[in-house]
Coordinates of C-alpha atoms in Angstrom, one line a residue:
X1 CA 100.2 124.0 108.5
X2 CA 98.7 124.6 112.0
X3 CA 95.9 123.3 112.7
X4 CA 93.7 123.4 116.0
X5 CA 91.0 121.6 117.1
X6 CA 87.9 122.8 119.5
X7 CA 85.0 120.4 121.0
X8 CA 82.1 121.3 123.2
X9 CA 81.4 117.2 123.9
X10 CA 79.8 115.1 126.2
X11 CA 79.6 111.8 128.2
X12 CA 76.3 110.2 129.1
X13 CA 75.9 108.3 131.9
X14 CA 73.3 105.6 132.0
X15 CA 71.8 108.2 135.2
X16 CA 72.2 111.0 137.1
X17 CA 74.2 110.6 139.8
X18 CA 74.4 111.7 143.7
X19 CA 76.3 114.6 144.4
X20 CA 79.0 113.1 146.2
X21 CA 79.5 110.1 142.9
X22 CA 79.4 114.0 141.3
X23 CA 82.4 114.9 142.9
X24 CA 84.1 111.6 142.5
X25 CA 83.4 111.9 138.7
X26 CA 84.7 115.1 138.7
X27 CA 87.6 114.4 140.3
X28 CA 88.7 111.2 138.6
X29 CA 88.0 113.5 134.9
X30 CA 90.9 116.0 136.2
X31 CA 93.4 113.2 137.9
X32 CA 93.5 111.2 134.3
X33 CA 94.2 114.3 131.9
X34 CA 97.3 112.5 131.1
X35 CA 94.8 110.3 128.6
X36 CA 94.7 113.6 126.6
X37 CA 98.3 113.4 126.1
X38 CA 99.5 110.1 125.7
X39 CA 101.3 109.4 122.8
X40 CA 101.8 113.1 122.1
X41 CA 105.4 115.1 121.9
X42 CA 105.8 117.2 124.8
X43 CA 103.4 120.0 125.6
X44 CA 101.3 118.7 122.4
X45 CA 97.9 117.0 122.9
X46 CA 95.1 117.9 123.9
X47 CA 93.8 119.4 127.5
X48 CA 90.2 120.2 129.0
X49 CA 89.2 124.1 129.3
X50 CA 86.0 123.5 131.2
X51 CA 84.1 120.5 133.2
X52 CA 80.6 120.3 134.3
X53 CA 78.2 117.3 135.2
X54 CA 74.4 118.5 134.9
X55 CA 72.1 115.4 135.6
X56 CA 73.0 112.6 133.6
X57 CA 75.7 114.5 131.3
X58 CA 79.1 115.3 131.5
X59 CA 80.1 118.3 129.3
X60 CA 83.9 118.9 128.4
X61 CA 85.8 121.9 126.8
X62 CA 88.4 120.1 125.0
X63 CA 91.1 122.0 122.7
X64 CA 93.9 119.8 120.9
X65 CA 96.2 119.2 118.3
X66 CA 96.7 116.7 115.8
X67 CA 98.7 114.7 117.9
X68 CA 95.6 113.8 120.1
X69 CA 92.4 115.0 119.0
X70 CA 89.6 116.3 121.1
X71 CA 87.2 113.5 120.2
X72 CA 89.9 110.6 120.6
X73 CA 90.6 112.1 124.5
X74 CA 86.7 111.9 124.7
X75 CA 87.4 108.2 123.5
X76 CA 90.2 107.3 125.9
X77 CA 88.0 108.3 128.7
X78 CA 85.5 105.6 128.2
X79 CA 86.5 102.4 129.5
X80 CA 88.4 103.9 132.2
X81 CA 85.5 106.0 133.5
X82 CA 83.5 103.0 133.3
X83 CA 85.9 100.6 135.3
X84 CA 86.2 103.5 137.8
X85 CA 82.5 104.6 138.6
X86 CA 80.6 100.8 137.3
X87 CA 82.0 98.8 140.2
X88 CA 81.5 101.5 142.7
X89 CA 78.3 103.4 142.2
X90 CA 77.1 100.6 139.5
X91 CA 76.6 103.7 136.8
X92 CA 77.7 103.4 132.9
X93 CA 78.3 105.2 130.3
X94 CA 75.8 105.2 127.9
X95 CA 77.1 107.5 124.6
X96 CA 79.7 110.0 123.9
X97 CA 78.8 113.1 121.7
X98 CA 79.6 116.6 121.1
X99 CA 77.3 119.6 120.2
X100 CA 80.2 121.7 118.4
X101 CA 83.3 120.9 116.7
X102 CA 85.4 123.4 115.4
X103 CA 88.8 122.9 113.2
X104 CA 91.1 125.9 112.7
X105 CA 93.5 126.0 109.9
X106 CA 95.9 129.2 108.9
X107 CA 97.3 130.0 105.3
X108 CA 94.0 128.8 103.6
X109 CA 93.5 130.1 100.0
X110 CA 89.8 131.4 99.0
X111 CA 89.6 129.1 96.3
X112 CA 90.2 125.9 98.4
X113 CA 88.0 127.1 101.0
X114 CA 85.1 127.1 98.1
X115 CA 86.1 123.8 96.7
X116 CA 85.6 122.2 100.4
X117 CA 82.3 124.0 101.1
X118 CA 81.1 122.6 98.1
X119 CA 82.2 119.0 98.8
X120 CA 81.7 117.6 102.6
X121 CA 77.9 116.9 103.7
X122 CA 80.0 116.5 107.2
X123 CA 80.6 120.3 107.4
X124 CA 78.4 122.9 109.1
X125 CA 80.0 125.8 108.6
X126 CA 83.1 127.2 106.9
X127 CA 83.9 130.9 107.2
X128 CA 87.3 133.2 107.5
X129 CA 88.2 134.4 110.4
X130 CA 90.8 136.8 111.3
X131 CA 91.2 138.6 108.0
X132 CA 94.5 140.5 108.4
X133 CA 96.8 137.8 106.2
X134 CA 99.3 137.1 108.5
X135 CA 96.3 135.9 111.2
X136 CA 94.2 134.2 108.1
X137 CA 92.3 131.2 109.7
X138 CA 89.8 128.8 108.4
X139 CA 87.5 127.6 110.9
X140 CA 85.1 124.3 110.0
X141 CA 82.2 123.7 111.8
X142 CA 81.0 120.4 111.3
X143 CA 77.4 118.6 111.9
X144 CA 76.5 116.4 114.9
X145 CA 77.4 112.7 114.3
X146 CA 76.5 109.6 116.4
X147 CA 78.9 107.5 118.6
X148 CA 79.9 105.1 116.1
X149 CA 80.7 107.6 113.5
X150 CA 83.0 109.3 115.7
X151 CA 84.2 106.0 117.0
X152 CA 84.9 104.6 113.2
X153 CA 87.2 107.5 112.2
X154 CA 84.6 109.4 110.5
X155 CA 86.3 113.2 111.8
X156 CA 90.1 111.9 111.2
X157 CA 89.1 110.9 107.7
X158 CA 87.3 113.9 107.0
X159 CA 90.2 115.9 108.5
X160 CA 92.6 114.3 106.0
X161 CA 90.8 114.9 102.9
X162 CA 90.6 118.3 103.7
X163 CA 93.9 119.0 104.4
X164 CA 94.5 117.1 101.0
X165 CA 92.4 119.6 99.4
X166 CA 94.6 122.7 100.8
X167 CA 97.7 120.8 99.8
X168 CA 96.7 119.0 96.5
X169 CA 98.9 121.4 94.7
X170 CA 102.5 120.8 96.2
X171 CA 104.3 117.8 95.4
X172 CA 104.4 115.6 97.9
X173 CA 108.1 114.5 96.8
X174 CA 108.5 118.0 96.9
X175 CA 107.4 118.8 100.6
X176 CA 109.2 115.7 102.1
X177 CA 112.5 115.9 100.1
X178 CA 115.6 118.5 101.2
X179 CA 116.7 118.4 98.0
X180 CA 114.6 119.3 94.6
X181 CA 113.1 116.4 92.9
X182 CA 115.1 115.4 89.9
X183 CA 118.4 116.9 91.0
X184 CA 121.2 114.6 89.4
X185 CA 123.0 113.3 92.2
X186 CA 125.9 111.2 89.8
X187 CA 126.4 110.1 86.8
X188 CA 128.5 107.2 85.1
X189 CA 130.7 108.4 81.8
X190 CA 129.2 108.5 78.4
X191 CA 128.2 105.8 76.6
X192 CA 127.8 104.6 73.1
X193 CA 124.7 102.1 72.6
X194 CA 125.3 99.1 70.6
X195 CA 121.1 99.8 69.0
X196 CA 119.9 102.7 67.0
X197 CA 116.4 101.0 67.5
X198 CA 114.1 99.9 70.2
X199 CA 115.3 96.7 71.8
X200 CA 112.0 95.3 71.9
X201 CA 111.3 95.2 68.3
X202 CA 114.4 93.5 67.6
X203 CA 113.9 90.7 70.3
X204 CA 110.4 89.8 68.9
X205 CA 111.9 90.2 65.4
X206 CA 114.2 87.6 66.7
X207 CA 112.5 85.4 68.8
X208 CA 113.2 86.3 71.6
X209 CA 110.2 87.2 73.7
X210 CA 106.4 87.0 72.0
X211 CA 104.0 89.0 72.9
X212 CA 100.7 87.6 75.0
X213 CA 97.0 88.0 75.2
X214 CA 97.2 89.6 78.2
X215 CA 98.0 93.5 77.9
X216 CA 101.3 94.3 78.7
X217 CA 102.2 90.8 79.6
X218 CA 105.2 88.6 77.4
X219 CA 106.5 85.3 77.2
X220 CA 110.0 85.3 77.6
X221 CA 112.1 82.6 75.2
X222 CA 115.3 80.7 76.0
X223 CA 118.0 83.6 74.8
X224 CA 116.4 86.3 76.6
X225 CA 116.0 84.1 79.3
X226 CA 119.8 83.1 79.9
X227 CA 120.7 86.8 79.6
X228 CA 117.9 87.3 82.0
X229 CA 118.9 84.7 84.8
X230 CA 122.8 85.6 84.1
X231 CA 121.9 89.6 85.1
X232 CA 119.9 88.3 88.0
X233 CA 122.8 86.2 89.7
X234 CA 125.3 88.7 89.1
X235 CA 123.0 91.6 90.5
X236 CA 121.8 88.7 93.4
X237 CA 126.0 88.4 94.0
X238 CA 126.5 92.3 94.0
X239 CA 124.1 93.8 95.6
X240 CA 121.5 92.5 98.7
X241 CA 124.3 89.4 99.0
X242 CA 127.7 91.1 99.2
X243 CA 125.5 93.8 101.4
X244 CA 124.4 90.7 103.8
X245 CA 120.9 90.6 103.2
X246 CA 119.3 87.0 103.4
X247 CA 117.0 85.5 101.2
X248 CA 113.0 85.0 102.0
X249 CA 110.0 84.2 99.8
X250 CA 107.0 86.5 99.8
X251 CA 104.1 86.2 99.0
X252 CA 102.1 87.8 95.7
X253 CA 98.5 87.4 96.9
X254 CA 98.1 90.3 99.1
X255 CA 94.7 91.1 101.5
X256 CA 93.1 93.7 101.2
X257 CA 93.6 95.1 104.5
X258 CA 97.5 94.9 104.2
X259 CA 97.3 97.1 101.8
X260 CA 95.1 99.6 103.0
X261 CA 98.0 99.8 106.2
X262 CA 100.6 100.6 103.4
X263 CA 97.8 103.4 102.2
X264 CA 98.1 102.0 98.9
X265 CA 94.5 101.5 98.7
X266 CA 94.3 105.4 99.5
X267 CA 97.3 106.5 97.1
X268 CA 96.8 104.2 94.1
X269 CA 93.9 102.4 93.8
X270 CA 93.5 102.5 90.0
X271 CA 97.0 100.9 89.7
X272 CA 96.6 97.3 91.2
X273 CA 95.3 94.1 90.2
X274 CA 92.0 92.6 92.2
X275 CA 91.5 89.0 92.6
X276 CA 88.2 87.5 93.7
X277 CA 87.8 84.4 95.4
X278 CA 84.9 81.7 94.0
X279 CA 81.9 81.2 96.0
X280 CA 80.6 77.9 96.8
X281 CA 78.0 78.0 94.8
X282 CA 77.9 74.7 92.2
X283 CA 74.4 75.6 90.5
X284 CA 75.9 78.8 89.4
X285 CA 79.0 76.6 87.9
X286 CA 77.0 74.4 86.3
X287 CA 75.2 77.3 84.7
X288 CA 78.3 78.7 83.6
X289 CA 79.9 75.6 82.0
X290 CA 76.7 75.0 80.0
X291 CA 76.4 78.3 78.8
X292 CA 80.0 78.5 78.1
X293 CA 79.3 75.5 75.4
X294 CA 76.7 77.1 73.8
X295 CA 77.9 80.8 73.6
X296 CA 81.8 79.2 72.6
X297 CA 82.8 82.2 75.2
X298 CA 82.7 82.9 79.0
X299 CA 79.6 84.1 80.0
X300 CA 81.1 86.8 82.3
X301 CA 77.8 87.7 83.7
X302 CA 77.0 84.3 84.8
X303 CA 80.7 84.0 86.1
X304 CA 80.3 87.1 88.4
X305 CA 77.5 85.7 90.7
X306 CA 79.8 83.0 91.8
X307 CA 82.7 84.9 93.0
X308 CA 83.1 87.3 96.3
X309 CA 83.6 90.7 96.0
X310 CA 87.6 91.5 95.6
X311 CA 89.6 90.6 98.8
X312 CA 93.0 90.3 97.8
X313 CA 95.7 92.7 95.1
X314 CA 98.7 91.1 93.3
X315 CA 101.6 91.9 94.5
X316 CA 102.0 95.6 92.9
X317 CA 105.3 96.1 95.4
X318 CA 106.9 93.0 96.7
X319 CA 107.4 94.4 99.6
X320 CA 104.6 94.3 101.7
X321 CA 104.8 91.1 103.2
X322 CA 107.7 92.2 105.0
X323 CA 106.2 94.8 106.8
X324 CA 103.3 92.6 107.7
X325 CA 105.9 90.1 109.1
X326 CA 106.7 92.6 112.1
X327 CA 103.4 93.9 112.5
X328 CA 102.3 94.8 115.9
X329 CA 105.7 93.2 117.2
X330 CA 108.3 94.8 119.3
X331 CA 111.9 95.1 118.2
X332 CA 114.7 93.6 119.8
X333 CA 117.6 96.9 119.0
X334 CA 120.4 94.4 119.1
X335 CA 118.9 92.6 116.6
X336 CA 118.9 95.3 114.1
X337 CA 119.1 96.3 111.2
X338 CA 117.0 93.0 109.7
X339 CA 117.7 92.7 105.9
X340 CA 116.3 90.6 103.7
X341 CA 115.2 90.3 99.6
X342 CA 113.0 88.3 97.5
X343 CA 113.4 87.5 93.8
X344 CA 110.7 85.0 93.8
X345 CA 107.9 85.6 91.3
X346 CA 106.1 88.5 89.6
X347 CA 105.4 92.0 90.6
X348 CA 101.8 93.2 89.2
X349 CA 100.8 96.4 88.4
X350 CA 97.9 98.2 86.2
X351 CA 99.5 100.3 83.9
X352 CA 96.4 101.1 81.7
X353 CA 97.2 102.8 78.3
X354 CA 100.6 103.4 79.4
X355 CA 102.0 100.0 78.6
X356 CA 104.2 99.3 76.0
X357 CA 107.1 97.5 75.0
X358 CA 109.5 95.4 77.3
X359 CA 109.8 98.4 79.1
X360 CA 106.7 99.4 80.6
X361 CA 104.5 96.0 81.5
X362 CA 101.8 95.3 83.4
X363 CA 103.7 92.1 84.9
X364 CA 106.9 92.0 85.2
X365 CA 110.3 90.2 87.5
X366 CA 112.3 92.0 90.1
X367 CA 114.5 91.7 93.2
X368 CA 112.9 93.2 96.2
X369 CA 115.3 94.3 99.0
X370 CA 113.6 95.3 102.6
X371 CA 114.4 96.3 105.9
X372 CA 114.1 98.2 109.1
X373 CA 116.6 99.6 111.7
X374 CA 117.6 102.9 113.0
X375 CA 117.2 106.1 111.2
X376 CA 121.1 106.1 110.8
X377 CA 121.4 102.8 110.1
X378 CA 118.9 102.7 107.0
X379 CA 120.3 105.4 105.6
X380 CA 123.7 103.9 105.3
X381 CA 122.4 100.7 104.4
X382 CA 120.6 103.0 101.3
X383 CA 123.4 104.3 100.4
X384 CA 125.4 101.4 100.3
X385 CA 123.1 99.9 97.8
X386 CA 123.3 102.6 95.8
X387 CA 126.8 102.8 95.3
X388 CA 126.4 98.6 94.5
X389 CA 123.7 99.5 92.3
X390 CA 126.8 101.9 90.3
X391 CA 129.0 98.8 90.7
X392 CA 126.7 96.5 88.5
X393 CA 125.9 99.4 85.9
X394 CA 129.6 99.8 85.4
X395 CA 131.4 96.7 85.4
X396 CA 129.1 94.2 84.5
X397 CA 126.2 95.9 82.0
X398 CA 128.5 98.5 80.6
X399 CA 125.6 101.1 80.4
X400 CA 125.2 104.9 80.8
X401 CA 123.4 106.0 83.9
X402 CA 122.2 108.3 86.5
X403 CA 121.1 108.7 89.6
X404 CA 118.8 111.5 90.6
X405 CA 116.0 112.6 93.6
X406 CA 112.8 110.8 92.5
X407 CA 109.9 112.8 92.5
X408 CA 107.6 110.2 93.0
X409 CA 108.4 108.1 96.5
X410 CA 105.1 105.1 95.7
X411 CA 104.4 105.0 99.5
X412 CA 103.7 109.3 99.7
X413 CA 100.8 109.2 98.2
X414 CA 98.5 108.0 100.2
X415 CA 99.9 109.8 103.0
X416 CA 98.3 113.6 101.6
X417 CA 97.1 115.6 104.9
X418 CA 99.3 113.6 107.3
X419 CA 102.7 114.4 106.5
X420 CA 103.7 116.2 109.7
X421 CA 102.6 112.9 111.6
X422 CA 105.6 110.7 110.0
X423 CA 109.1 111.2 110.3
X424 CA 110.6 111.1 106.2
X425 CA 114.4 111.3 105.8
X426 CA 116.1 114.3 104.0
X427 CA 116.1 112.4 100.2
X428 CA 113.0 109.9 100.0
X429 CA 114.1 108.3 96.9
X430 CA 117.1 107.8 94.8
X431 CA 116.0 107.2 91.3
X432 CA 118.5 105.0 88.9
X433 CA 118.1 105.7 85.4
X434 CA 119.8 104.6 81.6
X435 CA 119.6 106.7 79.2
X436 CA 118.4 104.8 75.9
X437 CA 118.7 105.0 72.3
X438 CA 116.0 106.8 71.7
X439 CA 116.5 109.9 73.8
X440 CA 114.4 108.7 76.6
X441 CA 115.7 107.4 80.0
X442 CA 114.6 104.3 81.7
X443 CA 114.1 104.0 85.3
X444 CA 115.9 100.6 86.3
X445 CA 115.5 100.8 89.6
X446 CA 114.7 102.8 93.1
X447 CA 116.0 103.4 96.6
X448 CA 113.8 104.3 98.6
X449 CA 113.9 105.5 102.5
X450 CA 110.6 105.1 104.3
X451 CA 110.7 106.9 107.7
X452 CA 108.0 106.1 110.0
X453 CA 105.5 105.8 107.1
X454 CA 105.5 102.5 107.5
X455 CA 106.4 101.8 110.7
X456 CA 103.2 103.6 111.6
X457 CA 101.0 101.8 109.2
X458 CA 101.8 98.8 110.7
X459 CA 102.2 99.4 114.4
X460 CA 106.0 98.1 114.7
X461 CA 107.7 99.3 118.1
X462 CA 111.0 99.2 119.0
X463 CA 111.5 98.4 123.3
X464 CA 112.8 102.0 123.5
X465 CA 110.0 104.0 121.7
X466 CA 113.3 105.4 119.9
X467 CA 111.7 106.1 116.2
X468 CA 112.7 103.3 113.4
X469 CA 112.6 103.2 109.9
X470 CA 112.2 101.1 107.0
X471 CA 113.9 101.4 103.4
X472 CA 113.0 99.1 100.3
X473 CA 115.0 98.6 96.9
X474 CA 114.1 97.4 93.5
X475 CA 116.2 95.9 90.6
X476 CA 113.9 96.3 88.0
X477 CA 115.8 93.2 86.2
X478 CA 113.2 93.0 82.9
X479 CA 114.4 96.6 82.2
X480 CA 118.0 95.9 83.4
X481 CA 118.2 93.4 80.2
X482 CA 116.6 95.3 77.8
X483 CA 119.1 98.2 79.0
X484 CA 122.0 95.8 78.8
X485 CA 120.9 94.8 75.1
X486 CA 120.6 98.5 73.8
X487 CA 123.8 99.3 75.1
X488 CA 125.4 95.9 73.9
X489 CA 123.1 94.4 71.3
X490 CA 121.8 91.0 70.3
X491 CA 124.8 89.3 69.4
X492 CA 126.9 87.5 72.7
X493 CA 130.7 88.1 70.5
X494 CA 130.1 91.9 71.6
X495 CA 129.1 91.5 75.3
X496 CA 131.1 92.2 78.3
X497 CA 133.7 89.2 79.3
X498 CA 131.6 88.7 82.4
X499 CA 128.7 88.1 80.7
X500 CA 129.8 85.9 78.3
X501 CA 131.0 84.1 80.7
X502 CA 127.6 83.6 82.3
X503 CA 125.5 83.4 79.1
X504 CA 127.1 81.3 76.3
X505 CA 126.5 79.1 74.2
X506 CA 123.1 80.6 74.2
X507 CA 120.1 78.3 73.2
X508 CA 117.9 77.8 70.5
X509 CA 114.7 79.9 70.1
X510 CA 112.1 77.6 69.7
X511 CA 110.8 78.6 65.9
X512 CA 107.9 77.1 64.1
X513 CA 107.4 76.9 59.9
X514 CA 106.1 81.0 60.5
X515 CA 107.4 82.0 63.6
X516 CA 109.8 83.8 64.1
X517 CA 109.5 85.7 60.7
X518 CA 113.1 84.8 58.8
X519 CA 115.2 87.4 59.0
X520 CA 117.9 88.5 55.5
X521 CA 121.6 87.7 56.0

C-alpha cells in the first residue's frame, strides 16, 4: 500500500531574528536536507517543498514517505539547528508544531474508511479523494498536537493502527509468505499408532503424570520423566549439537520493555503471564497474614496493595533473551552466524479455555534454538534443522509426520501496518506436525525465519549496514513424548531399540493406598 505524507509545520525560535541570522537560518535549513533522508532507501524520504521564516517562526512544506516522516525530519532538525544558530546569534528553539497534516493512502475500501472515522479522536478529517478507482485515495487530516505528543510517537502509532485497520482482513502469514500457508512441504510414510485412545488419559490412569491446581499445569512422575529426559538428550544430540550450536541459559523472567521491542506486548497481550514485584510495605503484610488467619484464605484485596503494578512476563518464547543480548551492539561479520539454544526451564504461556490435556498447557518444557547471521546463512541454517528435525521423527520416535507453511509466524503479529518496513524471508515458518490417534495433528515444533523483524526491534547493526537476520526453533519436547507414546504406547518391550536403550529399567511411580487408581490384569 502507498502511502504519502504532507506537513505544513513549524519551528519556533525563542525570537525573531535579524535579517542577516534570517539568511543564515535559511541557508543552513537547505544545506542539511540530507536529515530528511537518512536512513531512507534511495530517492525515498522525505524533502522540503517550501521555506519561509516570518518573525519568530520558521514554516516548512514537508512531503515524505514512510521511510522518513515529515514530522521526524522536523525532529532531526532540532538539536542541529540549535547547535548551529545558539552559539552564534545566542537564539533557541523553543517548540516544533504543525498546523496541517495530511496522510494519503490508495486502495482504501468505504467500509474501513467508516470504521476509522468512527474510532481516532486524533483525526480531523477523512474524505475520498480522486474517485476514478484506479486513482482512489484516502486522505486523513488529523488535529493539532503539542510537541511532546509528536515527539512520543503519537502520529507513528496512530499511523499503524490505521493501516491495521485497512489490512485486518489479510493474513499476515499470508502477505509475508511466497508460498500459501498450510502447503505440505513433506511428509514421512504412514504410520500405525500403538493407542486408539488419548495418551493423556492413559498416563494419569497409570501414574504417570497428575494433574495440578494450577490450570493447565502437571506434575510429571518418574516413568514419564525417563522417557522425557531420554527424548531430550537424543533430540539435544541430533539437532542444535550435531548442527554446532552452543549451549546458554536464559532467563524466564522477562521486563516489560523487552517485550514490547519483540511487539509481543502489541501482538499478544492476552497470551502471557504477568508477575508483580512486592512493595516494601510491612504494615500491609502484616495486615495480610492476620487476615489470612482469620479468613483461612488469601485476602487477595489486601495482597494487591502491597505489590507494583506488573513489570515483568514469563518467558512465553524462550527466546527473547537472546535478542536482548545483542541489543544496540554492532556485529563483527566474521563472527557470524552466532548459534546458540537453551533447554533450561519452563516456557509460560496463557492458553485460557483452550487448555487441555498433555498437549495443550499453560506451562510447559522445550528446547529453544536462536541465532542471527546473514540472510543466506539463516536460511540454510533453517533448513538444516529441519531436515534434523525429520531425522529424530524417523529414526528415533518412529512417528508419522509433516511438515507444512505455518500460518501463524508468533513474531507477525504485532508487526500489522509495518510490514513493508522489515525484510521477511520467502517461507516464515515451517510447521512440524504428528498426526495422532484421534484424527487431529499435533504441532511438535516450529522453524521459524525472522528477517529484520527483530533485528529492528532491537537495534542490532552489522559494521556494513548489509541487512541481518534472525531465525528461532522450538522442540516442543512435552508434546514430542506424548507423540512418541501414541505412536509406541506405554509399555518399554514395544519401543524403538534406541529408546530402550536410553530408558529402561524404568522406575517406580510413586503410588499411595488410592492413588493411582488399580488398574485390571
Amino acid at each position: 500500500m502507498e502511502v504519502k505524507f504532507e506537513l505544513d509545520g513549524y519551528i519556533e525560535l525563542s525570537e525573531e531574528p535579524e535579517e542577516k541570522v534570517k539568511e543564515d537560518i535559511l541557508e543552513f535549513i537547505k544545506e542539511n536536507k540530507d536529515l530528511l533522508e537518512k536512513g531512507a532507501p534511495k530517492e525515498k524520504g522525505s524533502e522540503i517543498l517550501s521555506l519561509e521564516l516570518n518573525e519568530n517562526r520558521l514554516n516548512l512544506r514537508i512531503h515524505g514517505d514512510r521511510f522518513v516522516r515529515p514530522h521526524e525530519g522536523l525532529i532531526r532538525y532540532i538539536n542541529p539547528l540549535s547547535d548551529e544558530i545558539g552559539p552564534k546569534h545566542h537564539i533557541g528553539v523553543r517548540s516544533i508544531g504543525f498546523n496541517d497534516y495530511k496522510i494519503k493512502f490508495n486502495k482504501i475500501e468505504q467500509s474501513k474508511v467508516d470504521k476509522i472515522k468512527n474510532e481516532f479522536s486524533e483525526i480531523k478529517e477523512i474524505k475520498e479523494i480522486n474517485k476514478k478507482e484506479k486513482d482512489k485515495q484516502l486522505e486523513v487530516s488529523l488535529n493539532k498536537l503539542n510537541e511532546t505528543e509528536i515527539k512520543s510517537g503519537v502520529i507513528d502509532r496512530l499511523f499503524k493502527l490505521i493501516l491495521e485497520y485497512m489490512e485486518e482482513d489479510e493474513e499476515l502469514a499470508t502477505k509475508v509468505s511466497k508460498i500459501k500457508p498450510g502447503k505440505v512441504l513433506s511428509e514421512s510414510k504412514e504410520k500405525k499408532a500403538k493407542l486408539d485412545e488419548d495418551p493423556t488419559e492413559v498416563a494419569k490412569r497409570k501414574g504417570w503424570v497428575k494433574k495440578f491446581p494450577g490450570k493447565g499445569q502437571w506434575t510429571y512422575l518418574p516413568p514419564f520423566m525417563k522417557l522425557f529426559k531420554a527424548i531430550q538428550r537424543i533430540s539435544g544430540n541430533e539437532i542444535p549439537e550435531k548442527l554446532d550450536f552452543s549451549e546458554a541459559m536464559f532467563p524466564k523472567l522477562i521486563p516489560l520493555e523487552v517485550m514490547e521491542k519483540m511487539k509481543y506486548l502489541e501482538g499478544l497481550p492476552e497470551g502471557m503471564y504477568y508477575t508483580c514485584s512486592p512493595e516494601r510495605k510491612p504494615d500491609i503484610y502484616e495486615l495480610f497474614k492476620k487476615e489470612l488467619k482469620i479468613q483461612n484464605s488469601p485476602p487477595i484485596d489486601i495482597l494487591k496493595k502491597g505489590l507494583n503494578d506488573p513489570g515483568y512476563v514469563l518467558a512465553p518464547a524462550q527466546c527473547e533473551p537472546f535478542y536482548q543480548l545483542f541489543t544496540h551492539e554492532m556485529m563483527d561479520e566474521e563472527n557470524l552466524p552466532i548459534k546458540l539454544f537453551d533447554s533450561s526451564g519452563f516456557t509460560y504461556r496463557w492458553e485460557g479455555g483452550g487448555s487441555k490435556g498433555l498437549d495443550r498447557v499453560n506451562e510447559f518444557q522445550r528446547t529453544e534454538l536462536v541465532w542471527i547471521g546473514k540472510p543466506k546463512q539463516v536460511e540454510t541454517i533453517a533448513e538444516e534443522i529441519v531436515e534434523a528435525y525429520k531425522k529424530v521423527l524417523d529414526d528415533y520416535l518412529k512417528v508419522e509426520w509433516y511438515i507444512e507453511v505455518g500460518d501463524d509466524p508468533f513474531y507477525l503479529e504485532g508487526r500489522k501496518g509495518e510490514m513493508k518496513d522489515i525484510e521477511y524471508p520467502d517461507i516464515p515458518k515451517y510447521e512440524i506436525r504428528v498426526n495422532m490417534p484421534n484424527g487431529e495433528s499435533l504441532s511438535v515444533g516450529s522453524v521459524n525465519i525472522h528477517g529484520t523483524h527483530f533485528v529492528e526491534g532491537f537495534s542490532i547493526r552489522s559494521q556494513s549496514e548489509k541487512p541481518l537476520w534472525t531465525g528461532c526453533a522450538g522442540i516442543g519436547l512435552n508434546r514430542w513424548v506424548l507423540a512418541f507414546l501414541a505412536y509406541n504406547g506405554f509399555d518399554p518391550k514395544d519401543w524403538p531399540r534406541k529408546i530402550k536403550e536410553k530408558t529402561l529399567p524404568l522406575p517406580d511411580v510413586p503410588f499411595t493406598l488410592e492413588w493411582p487408581e488399580k488398574q485390571e490384569d
